[in-house]
């Protein structure tokens, strides 16, 4: 671990950023303290039977950081390295993230201290179901209480097991399936969720790059086209962020994974690298790039945009002075330590913070929860109606002008929105609005984007507390 990461825990790092932003607000000290603290920290252990006469004790957590709005919401991390401090930090980030993108939840997070790769599917299923049952026992799971989601090491499969466990325990509840998001589409999940975080990362970076004044200050041209990008971590978030950035005209010049990093200043074809990795179990030795000695070397390469999309604390006081990127898009949670951030900002870089940039998954999870509570697929009621009325409008114009479109053109024009169209449109709109709200605060208060995001979050959470009053 690096020096600054070693002296400051992840939670302390998040709280240090909170304190920095709270200086720009005028709330009573006690209220700010209430917004900072984790309301409920549930640490528990449970056994699983690994063979006829062998047992293993599993450590797990669920932290509900803020219950100012219910349900609370947050992913479950499956990792050997997960600890209470990390779960608390991630839960706090969720509270701020929800407030920033106007998703009406409190923040939460969960953790199971295992390396999922060391367990069979059947063992993982038993661990996941028991974890869910333990949460139910203590009222830490439910569509109106606390809604879980995937995070590092977990995915659709685990979410399906959790949904089934909850439905089994609450078979009379018609909303039971809304206790978890990130489910497979066939089981109440929503189209577009898998790509949502990476797609959102691309939308957020695009908004930043479209502000001519800010790009000029960085010495860059406006827009994404031609921007040289390095992505660290080719998992769900990193892969999709890289894919949508590439589709938007960016050039991928560096990629880093656990096994190493590759570099080509002229750009690489992302899909070809992914194919190479699945055939060779490594990104290294990709024929149209150079291997770097260490994976972390990729962070220091010459580029315009650096997207850390792996884990926390990867940009530290040690490597920050050598980072050349003008824009750092935090796709992972907490990839930059507080000291590293000061160094990057003092070099004039633009840091787009995690609490805004990676909120895409959360936003689309909110759409999934709404879909589950409404018991209807988005677009189902309006799609055909929109198509028919647009066709009628086109026909009226044709009649008036005496000119007509061919049927395929007419159909294309009249396309009524599917679930995925609505999800992507809602995601884009939310992130555009949030970015400009953050930038306006940053400009008017003369602060960086993270401080501006946190000022917005503190204002919204404080406002909820003031309106709700304190019970009793
Ligand atoms: P993932 O497990 O799908 O991908 C992580 C990738 O990072 C893996 O491919 C892994 O091999 C790689 N990696 C691990 N250590 C590395 C290292 N030292 N150098 C380079 N690569 C390394 O996880 P994910 O869902 O993509 O999440 C990544 C980050 O994004 C996490 O911080 C997570 O909390 C955050 N996040 C995820 C979502 C989501 O919707 N999945 C939403 C918000 C935030």
Short mmCIF file of C-alpha atoms and ligand atoms in Angstrom, two decimals:
data_model
loop_
_atom_site.label_atom_id
_atom_site.label_comp_id
_atom_site.label_asym_id
_atom_site.label_seq_id
_atom_site.Cartn_x
_atom_site.Cartn_y
_atom_site.Cartn_z
CA UNK A 1 0.00 0.00 0.00
CA UNK A 2 1.23 3.53 -0.69
CA UNK A 3 2.09 6.02 2.01
CA UNK A 4 -1.01 8.23 1.81
CA UNK A 5 -3.35 5.28 1.34
CA UNK A 6 -1.70 3.61 4.37
CA UNK A 7 -2.16 6.58 6.71
CA UNK A 8 -5.73 7.36 5.61
CA UNK A 9 -8.39 4.72 5.44
CA UNK A 10 -10.86 4.73 2.51
CA UNK A 11 -13.64 5.94 4.83
CA UNK A 12 -11.40 8.71 6.22
CA UNK A 13 -10.54 9.68 2.67
CA UNK A 14 -14.26 10.02 1.80
CA UNK A 15 -14.90 11.99 5.00
CA UNK A 16 -11.97 14.28 4.34
CA UNK A 17 -13.57 15.19 1.01
CA UNK A 18 -16.90 15.66 2.80
CA UNK A 19 -15.32 18.04 5.34
CA UNK A 20 -13.66 20.02 2.57
CA UNK A 21 -17.03 20.50 0.82
CA UNK A 22 -19.04 21.15 4.02
CA UNK A 23 -17.00 24.33 4.61
CA UNK A 24 -18.99 25.81 1.72
CA UNK A 25 -22.32 25.14 3.46
CA UNK A 26 -23.90 26.75 6.53
CA UNK A 27 -25.56 23.84 8.29
CA UNK A 28 -25.24 23.25 12.05
CA UNK A 29 -22.20 21.14 12.98
CA UNK A 30 -24.42 18.41 14.46
CA UNK A 31 -26.47 18.09 11.29
CA UNK A 32 -23.31 17.74 9.19
CA UNK A 33 -22.10 15.08 11.64
CA UNK A 34 -25.39 13.19 11.21
CA UNK A 35 -25.01 13.30 7.41
CA UNK A 36 -21.44 11.98 7.70
CA UNK A 37 -21.88 9.01 10.04
CA UNK A 38 -23.03 5.54 9.01
CA UNK A 39 -26.48 5.06 10.56
CA UNK A 40 -26.33 1.27 10.79
CA UNK A 41 -23.32 -1.03 10.49
CA UNK A 42 -24.23 -4.71 10.57
CA UNK A 43 -21.28 -7.07 10.81
CA UNK A 44 -22.13 -10.73 10.92
CA UNK A 45 -20.73 -14.19 10.47
CA UNK A 46 -22.37 -17.37 9.30
CA UNK A 47 -21.27 -20.91 8.55
CA UNK A 48 -21.40 -22.87 5.34
CA UNK A 49 -20.87 -26.58 5.19
CA UNK A 50 -18.14 -27.34 2.65
CA UNK A 51 -18.23 -31.15 2.98
CA UNK A 52 -19.81 -33.86 5.14
CA UNK A 53 -17.80 -32.88 8.22
CA UNK A 54 -16.22 -29.55 7.28
CA UNK A 55 -17.51 -26.07 7.94
CA UNK A 56 -16.32 -22.60 7.09
CA UNK A 57 -17.19 -19.33 8.77
CA UNK A 58 -17.91 -16.44 6.41
CA UNK A 59 -17.59 -12.78 7.47
CA UNK A 60 -20.01 -10.29 5.94
CA UNK A 61 -21.34 -6.74 6.28
CA UNK A 62 -24.25 -4.56 5.34
CA UNK A 63 -23.91 -0.86 6.03
CA UNK A 64 -26.80 1.58 5.68
CA UNK A 65 -25.07 4.92 5.64
CA UNK A 66 -28.09 7.21 5.52
CA UNK A 67 -31.76 6.47 6.01
CA UNK A 68 -32.95 10.02 5.26
CA UNK A 69 -34.71 8.46 2.28
CA UNK A 70 -35.90 4.86 2.06
CA UNK A 71 -35.14 2.38 0.74
CA UNK A 72 -31.39 2.52 1.10
CA UNK A 73 -29.54 1.17 -1.91
CA UNK A 74 -26.15 -0.29 -2.70
CA UNK A 75 -24.18 -3.17 -4.16
CA UNK A 76 -22.63 -6.22 -2.53
CA UNK A 77 -18.91 -6.70 -2.97
CA UNK A 78 -17.55 -10.26 -3.00
CA UNK A 79 -13.85 -9.97 -2.23
CA UNK A 80 -11.21 -11.41 0.07
CA UNK A 81 -10.00 -7.86 0.72
CA UNK A 82 -13.37 -6.42 1.73
CA UNK A 83 -13.43 -4.90 5.23
CA UNK A 84 -15.72 -2.78 7.39
CA UNK A 85 -13.96 0.48 6.58
CA UNK A 86 -14.30 -0.12 2.85
CA UNK A 87 -18.00 -1.04 3.08
CA UNK A 88 -18.64 2.09 5.19
CA UNK A 89 -16.82 4.27 2.66
CA UNK A 90 -18.71 2.78 -0.27
CA UNK A 91 -22.04 3.16 1.56
CA UNK A 92 -21.31 6.84 2.20
CA UNK A 93 -20.39 7.34 -1.47
CA UNK A 94 -23.77 5.81 -2.38
CA UNK A 95 -25.64 8.38 -0.28
CA UNK A 96 -23.84 11.22 -2.03
CA UNK A 97 -24.18 9.62 -5.45
CA UNK A 98 -27.96 9.16 -5.07
CA UNK A 99 -28.35 12.80 -4.06
CA UNK A 100 -26.19 14.10 -6.93
CA UNK A 101 -28.17 12.29 -9.62
CA UNK A 102 -31.56 12.78 -7.94
CA UNK A 103 -32.27 9.15 -7.20
CA UNK A 104 -34.54 9.03 -4.13
CA UNK A 105 -32.61 6.56 -1.95
CA UNK A 106 -30.30 6.57 1.05
CA UNK A 107 -26.88 4.99 0.55
CA UNK A 108 -25.88 1.46 1.56
CA UNK A 109 -23.29 -1.18 0.70
CA UNK A 110 -22.62 -4.83 1.48
CA UNK A 111 -19.59 -7.05 1.55
CA UNK A 112 -18.87 -10.78 1.74
CA UNK A 113 -15.27 -11.59 2.59
CA UNK A 114 -14.57 -14.36 0.10
CA UNK A 115 -12.69 -14.90 -3.11
CA UNK A 116 -15.60 -16.08 -5.28
CA UNK A 117 -13.20 -17.89 -7.62
CA UNK A 118 -12.34 -20.35 -4.81
CA UNK A 119 -15.90 -21.64 -4.46
CA UNK A 120 -18.08 -23.89 -6.57
CA UNK A 121 -21.31 -22.48 -8.02
CA UNK A 122 -23.31 -24.46 -5.49
CA UNK A 123 -21.23 -23.10 -2.58
CA UNK A 124 -21.56 -19.56 -3.89
CA UNK A 125 -25.30 -20.02 -4.14
CA UNK A 126 -25.47 -21.18 -0.51
CA UNK A 127 -23.28 -18.28 0.69
CA UNK A 128 -25.41 -15.77 -1.22
CA UNK A 129 -28.74 -17.17 -0.04
CA UNK A 130 -27.57 -17.34 3.58
CA UNK A 131 -26.25 -13.76 3.34
CA UNK A 132 -29.68 -12.64 2.06
CA UNK A 133 -31.49 -14.59 4.79
CA UNK A 134 -29.26 -12.99 7.46
CA UNK A 135 -30.15 -9.55 6.09
CA UNK A 136 -33.86 -10.42 6.18
CA UNK A 137 -33.57 -11.55 9.83
CA UNK A 138 -32.31 -8.10 10.84
CA UNK A 139 -34.57 -6.12 8.49
CA UNK A 140 -31.71 -5.12 6.19
CA UNK A 141 -33.37 -6.24 2.94
CA UNK A 142 -36.63 -5.36 1.20
CA UNK A 143 -38.09 -3.27 -1.63
CA UNK A 144 -38.93 -0.41 0.76
CA UNK A 145 -36.10 -1.04 3.27
CA UNK A 146 -32.77 -1.75 1.62
CA UNK A 147 -32.32 -2.75 -2.03
CA UNK A 148 -29.14 -4.64 -2.94
CA UNK A 149 -27.28 -4.76 -6.26
CA UNK A 150 -24.11 -6.24 -7.78
CA UNK A 151 -20.65 -4.83 -7.18
CA UNK A 152 -17.10 -6.10 -7.61
CA UNK A 153 -17.17 -9.93 -7.69
CA UNK A 154 -20.95 -10.32 -8.00
CA UNK A 155 -23.38 -10.11 -10.89
CA UNK A 156 -26.77 -11.07 -12.32
CA UNK A 157 -26.52 -14.67 -11.14
CA UNK A 158 -26.06 -13.72 -7.48
CA UNK A 159 -28.84 -11.13 -7.72
CA UNK A 160 -31.22 -13.79 -9.07
CA UNK A 161 -30.42 -16.02 -6.05
CA UNK A 162 -31.09 -13.12 -3.68
CA UNK A 163 -34.40 -12.33 -5.41
CA UNK A 164 -35.46 -15.97 -5.16
CA UNK A 165 -34.48 -16.19 -1.49
CA UNK A 166 -36.48 -13.08 -0.63
CA UNK A 167 -39.48 -14.19 -2.72
CA UNK A 168 -39.42 -17.56 -0.95
CA UNK A 169 -39.46 -15.85 2.45
CA UNK A 170 -42.10 -13.25 1.43
CA UNK A 171 -44.20 -15.17 -1.06
CA UNK A 172 -47.26 -13.01 -0.31
CA UNK A 173 -45.50 -9.76 -1.29
CA UNK A 174 -46.26 -8.66 -4.86
CA UNK A 175 -43.26 -6.30 -4.79
CA UNK A 176 -40.75 -8.82 -3.46
CA UNK A 177 -38.69 -8.87 -6.66
CA UNK A 178 -37.87 -5.16 -6.18
CA UNK A 179 -35.62 -6.08 -3.20
CA UNK A 180 -32.69 -6.38 -5.61
CA UNK A 181 -31.60 -4.78 -8.87
CA UNK A 182 -29.10 -5.91 -11.48
CA UNK A 183 -31.15 -9.07 -12.05
CA UNK A 184 -31.20 -10.95 -15.35
CA UNK A 185 -33.72 -9.42 -17.81
CA UNK A 186 -35.83 -12.62 -17.74
CA UNK A 187 -36.22 -12.24 -13.98
CA UNK A 188 -37.38 -8.63 -13.65
CA UNK A 189 -34.08 -7.04 -14.69
CA UNK A 190 -33.99 -4.15 -17.12
CA UNK A 191 -32.44 -3.83 -20.56
CA UNK A 192 -29.40 -1.56 -20.61
CA UNK A 193 -28.39 -2.18 -16.96
CA UNK A 194 -25.29 -4.23 -17.84
CA UNK A 195 -23.81 -1.42 -19.95
CA UNK A 196 -25.22 1.44 -17.86
CA UNK A 197 -22.20 2.36 -15.72
CA UNK A 198 -19.76 2.35 -18.65
CA UNK A 199 -22.25 4.15 -20.89
CA UNK A 200 -22.73 6.74 -18.14
CA UNK A 201 -18.95 7.18 -17.83
CA UNK A 202 -18.86 8.00 -21.53
CA UNK A 203 -21.80 10.45 -21.27
CA UNK A 204 -20.17 12.20 -18.29
CA UNK A 205 -16.79 12.56 -20.00
CA UNK A 206 -18.51 13.72 -23.19
CA UNK A 207 -20.34 16.49 -21.30
CA UNK A 208 -17.04 17.67 -19.80
CA UNK A 209 -15.31 17.61 -23.19
CA UNK A 210 -18.13 19.55 -24.84
CA UNK A 211 -17.47 22.66 -22.72
CA UNK A 212 -15.17 24.70 -24.97
CA UNK A 213 -14.02 27.02 -22.17
CA UNK A 214 -12.87 24.11 -19.97
CA UNK A 215 -11.15 22.29 -22.83
CA UNK A 216 -9.29 25.46 -23.81
CA UNK A 217 -8.04 25.79 -20.22
CA UNK A 218 -6.71 22.21 -20.44
CA UNK A 219 -5.08 22.84 -23.82
CA UNK A 220 -7.47 20.40 -25.52
CA UNK A 221 -9.90 20.66 -28.40
CA UNK A 222 -13.64 20.52 -27.73
CA UNK A 223 -15.45 17.19 -28.08
CA UNK A 224 -14.46 13.54 -27.74
CA UNK A 225 -13.25 13.08 -31.28
CA UNK A 226 -9.58 12.09 -31.43
CA UNK A 227 -9.04 12.20 -27.64
CA UNK A 228 -6.42 9.66 -26.55
CA UNK A 229 -7.73 7.41 -23.78
CA UNK A 230 -6.19 4.94 -21.31
CA UNK A 231 -8.45 2.57 -19.40
CA UNK A 232 -7.40 0.62 -16.30
CA UNK A 233 -9.55 -2.49 -15.72
CA UNK A 234 -11.44 -4.22 -18.51
CA UNK A 235 -14.30 -5.51 -16.40
CA UNK A 236 -17.92 -4.50 -16.75
CA UNK A 237 -17.35 -0.78 -16.22
CA UNK A 238 -13.96 -0.41 -17.92
CA UNK A 239 -14.89 -2.46 -20.98
CA UNK A 240 -18.16 -0.61 -21.61
CA UNK A 241 -16.62 2.80 -20.90
CA UNK A 242 -13.82 2.02 -23.40
CA UNK A 243 -16.33 0.71 -25.95
CA UNK A 244 -18.62 3.77 -25.85
CA UNK A 245 -15.68 6.19 -25.79
CA UNK A 246 -14.21 4.42 -28.83
CA UNK A 247 -17.61 4.56 -30.59
CA UNK A 248 -17.73 8.30 -29.82
CA UNK A 249 -14.46 8.92 -31.65
CA UNK A 250 -11.84 8.49 -28.90
CA UNK A 251 -8.63 6.56 -29.58
CA UNK A 252 -7.72 3.85 -27.07
CA UNK A 253 -3.94 4.18 -26.64
CA UNK A 254 -3.43 2.15 -23.45
CA UNK A 255 -5.15 -0.65 -21.53
CA UNK A 256 -4.23 -2.10 -18.13
CA UNK A 257 -5.40 -5.30 -16.51
CA UNK A 258 -4.23 -7.43 -13.57
CA UNK A 259 -1.72 -9.33 -15.73
CA UNK A 260 -0.11 -6.24 -17.28
CA UNK A 261 -0.63 -3.32 -19.63
CA UNK A 262 -0.34 -2.62 -23.35
CA UNK A 263 0.33 0.58 -25.27
CA UNK A 264 0.00 1.83 -28.83
CA UNK A 265 0.11 5.62 -29.30
CA UNK A 266 -1.70 5.20 -32.65
CA UNK A 267 -4.64 3.43 -31.04
CA UNK A 268 -5.95 -0.10 -30.62
CA UNK A 269 -9.14 -1.87 -31.64
CA UNK A 270 -10.86 -2.64 -28.33
CA UNK A 271 -12.80 -5.67 -29.59
CA UNK A 272 -9.61 -7.15 -31.08
CA UNK A 273 -7.84 -6.77 -27.71
CA UNK A 274 -10.79 -8.37 -25.91
CA UNK A 275 -10.72 -11.30 -28.39
CA UNK A 276 -6.95 -11.64 -27.87
CA UNK A 277 -7.47 -11.67 -24.09
CA UNK A 278 -10.16 -14.34 -24.19
CA UNK A 279 -8.01 -16.55 -26.46
CA UNK A 280 -4.75 -16.04 -24.51
CA UNK A 281 -6.08 -15.28 -21.01
CA UNK A 282 -4.02 -12.09 -21.08
CA UNK A 283 -3.94 -8.72 -22.81
CA UNK A 284 -0.15 -9.03 -23.01
CA UNK A 285 1.49 -9.80 -26.37
CA UNK A 286 -1.40 -8.29 -28.30
CA UNK A 287 0.30 -8.05 -31.73
CA UNK A 288 -0.49 -4.39 -32.44
CA UNK A 289 0.76 -2.96 -29.11
CA UNK A 290 3.79 -2.95 -26.81
CA UNK A 291 3.80 -4.65 -23.40
CA UNK A 292 4.61 -2.41 -20.44
CA UNK A 293 6.84 -3.69 -17.61
CA UNK A 294 4.15 -3.19 -14.93
CA UNK A 295 0.36 -2.85 -15.19
CA UNK A 296 0.39 0.42 -13.22
CA UNK A 297 2.80 1.96 -15.79
CA UNK A 298 -0.21 2.51 -18.07
CA UNK A 299 -1.52 5.20 -15.73
CA UNK A 300 1.54 7.32 -16.44
CA UNK A 301 1.48 7.19 -20.25
CA UNK A 302 0.91 10.24 -22.40
CA UNK A 303 -2.85 10.60 -23.04
CA UNK A 304 -5.74 13.06 -22.82
CA UNK A 305 -8.17 11.02 -20.71
CA UNK A 306 -7.31 8.46 -18.03
CA UNK A 307 -10.15 6.19 -16.90
CA UNK A 308 -9.33 4.17 -13.77
CA UNK A 309 -12.02 1.45 -13.76
CA UNK A 310 -10.56 -1.25 -11.49
CA UNK A 311 -10.38 -0.65 -7.74
CA UNK A 312 -9.83 2.10 -5.17
CA UNK A 313 -6.54 3.85 -4.34
CA UNK A 314 -4.81 3.22 -7.65
CA UNK A 315 -3.81 6.88 -8.12
CA UNK A 316 -1.74 7.87 -5.10
CA UNK A 317 0.70 10.57 -3.98
CA UNK A 318 3.44 8.28 -5.30
CA UNK A 319 2.33 8.06 -8.96
CA UNK A 320 0.19 11.23 -9.30
CA UNK A 321 3.18 13.52 -10.06
CA UNK A 322 3.95 11.36 -13.14
CA UNK A 323 0.39 11.20 -14.49
CA UNK A 324 0.16 13.10 -17.77
CA UNK A 325 -3.58 12.86 -18.51
CA UNK A 326 -5.37 16.21 -18.59
CA UNK A 327 -8.72 14.58 -17.72
CA UNK A 328 -9.16 11.83 -15.12
CA UNK A 329 -12.57 10.14 -15.33
CA UNK A 330 -13.10 8.16 -12.13
CA UNK A 331 -15.06 5.13 -13.33
CA UNK A 332 -14.10 3.00 -10.30
CA UNK A 333 -15.11 3.97 -6.77
CA UNK A 334 -12.40 5.91 -4.93
CA UNK A 335 -9.51 5.35 -7.37
CA UNK A 336 -7.76 8.62 -6.35
CA UNK A 337 -6.47 9.26 -2.82
CA UNK A 338 -7.00 12.73 -1.35
CA UNK A 339 -3.27 13.58 -1.61
CA UNK A 340 -3.14 12.39 -5.21
CA UNK A 341 -6.13 14.54 -6.05
CA UNK A 342 -4.41 17.64 -4.66
CA UNK A 343 -1.37 16.90 -6.82
CA UNK A 344 -3.46 16.37 -9.97
CA UNK A 345 -5.52 19.52 -9.40
CA UNK A 346 -2.38 21.56 -8.74
CA UNK A 347 -1.16 20.40 -12.17
CA UNK A 348 -4.37 21.82 -13.65
CA UNK A 349 -5.97 18.47 -14.53
CA UNK A 350 -9.75 18.06 -14.66
CA UNK A 351 -10.90 15.30 -12.32
CA UNK A 352 -14.43 14.03 -12.94
CA UNK A 353 -15.38 12.40 -9.64
CA UNK A 354 -16.72 8.87 -9.08
CA UNK A 355 -19.76 10.11 -7.15
CA UNK A 356 -21.03 11.58 -10.39
CA UNK A 357 -19.28 9.69 -13.17
CA UNK A 358 -20.04 6.09 -12.24
CA UNK A 359 -23.65 6.72 -11.16
CA UNK A 360 -25.03 5.19 -14.40
CA UNK A 361 -25.58 1.76 -12.85
CA UNK A 362 -27.38 3.33 -9.93
CA UNK A 363 -29.62 5.42 -12.19
CA UNK A 364 -30.63 2.40 -14.28
CA UNK A 365 -31.06 0.30 -11.11
CA UNK A 366 -33.55 2.93 -10.01
CA UNK A 367 -35.39 2.43 -13.34
CA UNK A 368 -35.36 -1.34 -12.71
CA UNK A 369 -36.84 -0.84 -9.22
CA UNK A 370 -39.56 1.40 -10.70
CA UNK A 371 -40.27 -1.21 -13.37
CA UNK A 372 -40.59 -3.93 -10.70
CA UNK A 373 -42.95 -1.84 -8.58
CA UNK A 374 -45.06 -0.95 -11.63
CA UNK A 375 -45.08 -4.55 -12.84
CA UNK A 376 -44.83 -3.42 -16.44
CA UNK A 377 -41.98 -3.15 -18.93
CA UNK A 378 -41.10 0.45 -19.77
CA UNK A 379 -42.41 1.42 -23.21
CA UNK A 380 -44.98 -1.38 -23.30
CA UNK A 381 -47.97 0.95 -23.02
CA UNK A 382 -46.76 3.78 -25.27
CA UNK A 383 -44.62 2.20 -28.01
CA UNK A 384 -47.37 1.30 -30.50
CA UNK A 385 -49.36 4.44 -29.73
CA UNK A 386 -46.30 6.66 -30.44
CA UNK A 387 -45.64 4.79 -33.70
CA UNK A 388 -49.23 5.08 -34.92
CA UNK A 389 -49.58 8.76 -34.07
CA UNK A 390 -46.23 9.61 -35.71
CA UNK A 391 -47.30 7.74 -38.87
CA UNK A 392 -50.56 9.70 -38.90
CA UNK A 393 -48.55 12.94 -38.59
CA UNK A 394 -46.20 11.92 -41.43
CA UNK A 395 -49.20 11.02 -43.62
CA UNK A 396 -50.81 14.40 -42.91
CA UNK A 397 -47.55 16.16 -43.94
CA UNK A 398 -47.38 13.98 -47.08
CA UNK A 399 -50.94 14.96 -47.98
CA UNK A 400 -50.20 18.66 -47.47
CA UNK A 401 -46.91 18.64 -49.40
CA UNK A 402 -47.83 16.10 -52.05
CA UNK A 403 -44.51 14.31 -51.40
CA UNK A 404 -44.24 10.90 -49.81
CA UNK A 405 -41.62 8.88 -47.91
CA UNK A 406 -40.95 5.22 -48.63
CA UNK A 407 -42.35 2.78 -46.06
CA UNK A 408 -38.96 1.92 -44.48
CA UNK A 409 -38.19 5.62 -43.93
CA UNK A 410 -41.64 6.11 -42.44
CA UNK A 411 -41.13 3.16 -40.07
CA UNK A 412 -37.71 4.45 -39.04
CA UNK A 413 -39.11 7.89 -38.28
CA UNK A 414 -42.04 6.51 -36.36
CA UNK A 415 -40.03 4.06 -34.20
CA UNK A 416 -41.73 4.01 -30.78
CA UNK A 417 -39.39 3.72 -27.79
CA UNK A 418 -38.45 0.26 -26.47
CA UNK A 419 -37.42 -0.31 -22.88
CA UNK A 420 -33.74 0.09 -23.76
CA UNK A 421 -34.35 3.36 -25.66
CA UNK A 422 -36.12 4.81 -22.64
CA UNK A 423 -33.47 3.56 -20.20
CA UNK A 424 -30.60 5.02 -22.23
CA UNK A 425 -32.45 8.28 -22.77
CA UNK A 426 -33.27 8.62 -19.04
CA UNK A 427 -29.66 7.80 -18.19
CA UNK A 428 -28.27 10.38 -20.62
CA UNK A 429 -30.66 13.09 -19.53
CA UNK A 430 -29.93 12.54 -15.83
CA UNK A 431 -26.17 12.70 -16.34
CA UNK A 432 -26.31 15.77 -18.58
CA UNK A 433 -28.39 17.66 -16.00
CA UNK A 434 -26.17 16.52 -13.11
CA UNK A 435 -22.90 17.44 -14.86
CA UNK A 436 -24.00 20.99 -15.58
CA UNK A 437 -25.40 21.44 -12.06
CA UNK A 438 -22.02 20.33 -10.67
CA UNK A 439 -20.04 22.50 -13.08
CA UNK A 440 -22.15 25.57 -12.26
CA UNK A 441 -21.49 25.11 -8.52
CA UNK A 442 -17.78 24.52 -9.23
CA UNK A 443 -17.65 27.79 -11.18
CA UNK A 444 -19.69 29.89 -8.76
CA UNK A 445 -17.85 28.62 -5.63
CA UNK A 446 -14.47 28.32 -7.34
CA UNK A 447 -14.05 24.69 -6.25
CA UNK A 448 -13.18 21.44 -8.03
CA UNK A 449 -15.85 19.07 -9.38
CA UNK A 450 -15.67 16.67 -6.40
CA UNK A 451 -16.18 19.44 -3.88
CA UNK A 452 -19.00 20.83 -6.04
CA UNK A 453 -20.66 17.38 -6.23
CA UNK A 454 -20.42 16.99 -2.46
CA UNK A 455 -21.80 20.49 -1.84
CA UNK A 456 -24.85 19.48 -3.93
CA UNK A 457 -25.16 16.17 -2.05
CA UNK A 458 -24.85 17.81 1.38
CA UNK A 459 -27.45 20.43 0.45
CA UNK A 460 -29.94 17.80 -0.72
CA UNK A 461 -29.47 15.45 2.28
CA UNK A 462 -29.50 18.37 4.78
CA UNK A 463 -32.64 19.72 3.14
CA UNK A 464 -34.34 16.33 3.58
CA UNK A 465 -33.37 16.22 7.28
CA UNK A 466 -34.57 19.79 7.88
CA UNK A 467 -37.90 19.12 6.19
CA UNK A 468 -38.42 15.74 7.88
CA UNK A 469 -37.47 16.96 11.36
CA UNK A 470 -35.93 14.69 13.95
CA UNK A 471 -37.95 11.91 15.55
CA UNK A 472 -39.18 11.99 18.33
P1 LIG B 1 -15.28 -6.09 -12.58
O1 LIG B 1 -14.91 -7.12 -11.58
O2 LIG B 1 -16.21 -6.44 -13.67
O3 LIG B 1 -13.98 -5.45 -13.28
C1 LIG B 1 -12.84 -5.04 -12.60
C2 LIG B 1 -11.68 -5.29 -13.54
O4 LIG B 1 -10.50 -4.69 -13.00
C3 LIG B 1 -11.39 -6.77 -13.72
O5 LIG B 1 -11.28 -7.08 -15.10
C4 LIG B 1 -10.06 -6.96 -12.99
O6 LIG B 1 -9.26 -8.00 -13.54
C5 LIG B 1 -9.43 -5.60 -13.17
N1 LIG B 1 -8.38 -5.31 -12.20
C6 LIG B 1 -8.32 -5.66 -10.89
N2 LIG B 1 -7.20 -5.19 -10.33
C7 LIG B 1 -6.53 -4.53 -11.31
C8 LIG B 1 -5.31 -3.84 -11.37
N3 LIG B 1 -4.55 -3.72 -10.29
N4 LIG B 1 -4.94 -3.26 -12.54
C9 LIG B 1 -5.72 -3.35 -13.64
N5 LIG B 1 -6.89 -4.02 -13.65
C10 LIG B 1 -7.29 -4.60 -12.50
O7 LIG B 1 -15.84 -4.86 -11.70
P2 LIG B 1 -16.70 -3.64 -12.21
O8 LIG B 1 -18.12 -3.93 -11.93
O9 LIG B 1 -16.26 -3.25 -13.57
O10 LIG B 1 -16.26 -2.52 -11.16
C11 LIG B 1 -15.05 -1.80 -11.30
C12 LIG B 1 -15.10 -0.59 -10.37
O11 LIG B 1 -16.24 0.20 -10.71
C13 LIG B 1 -15.23 -0.90 -8.88
O12 LIG B 1 -14.55 0.12 -8.17
C14 LIG B 1 -16.72 -0.78 -8.63
O13 LIG B 1 -17.01 -0.49 -7.28
C15 LIG B 1 -17.03 0.39 -9.54
N6 LIG B 1 -18.43 0.49 -9.93
C16 LIG B 1 -19.06 -0.54 -10.59
C17 LIG B 1 -20.38 -0.37 -10.99
C18 LIG B 1 -21.10 -1.42 -11.80
O14 LIG B 1 -22.22 -1.15 -12.25
N7 LIG B 1 -20.52 -2.58 -12.04
C19 LIG B 1 -21.08 0.81 -10.68
C20 LIG B 1 -20.39 1.84 -10.02
C21 LIG B 1 -19.07 1.67 -9.66
#
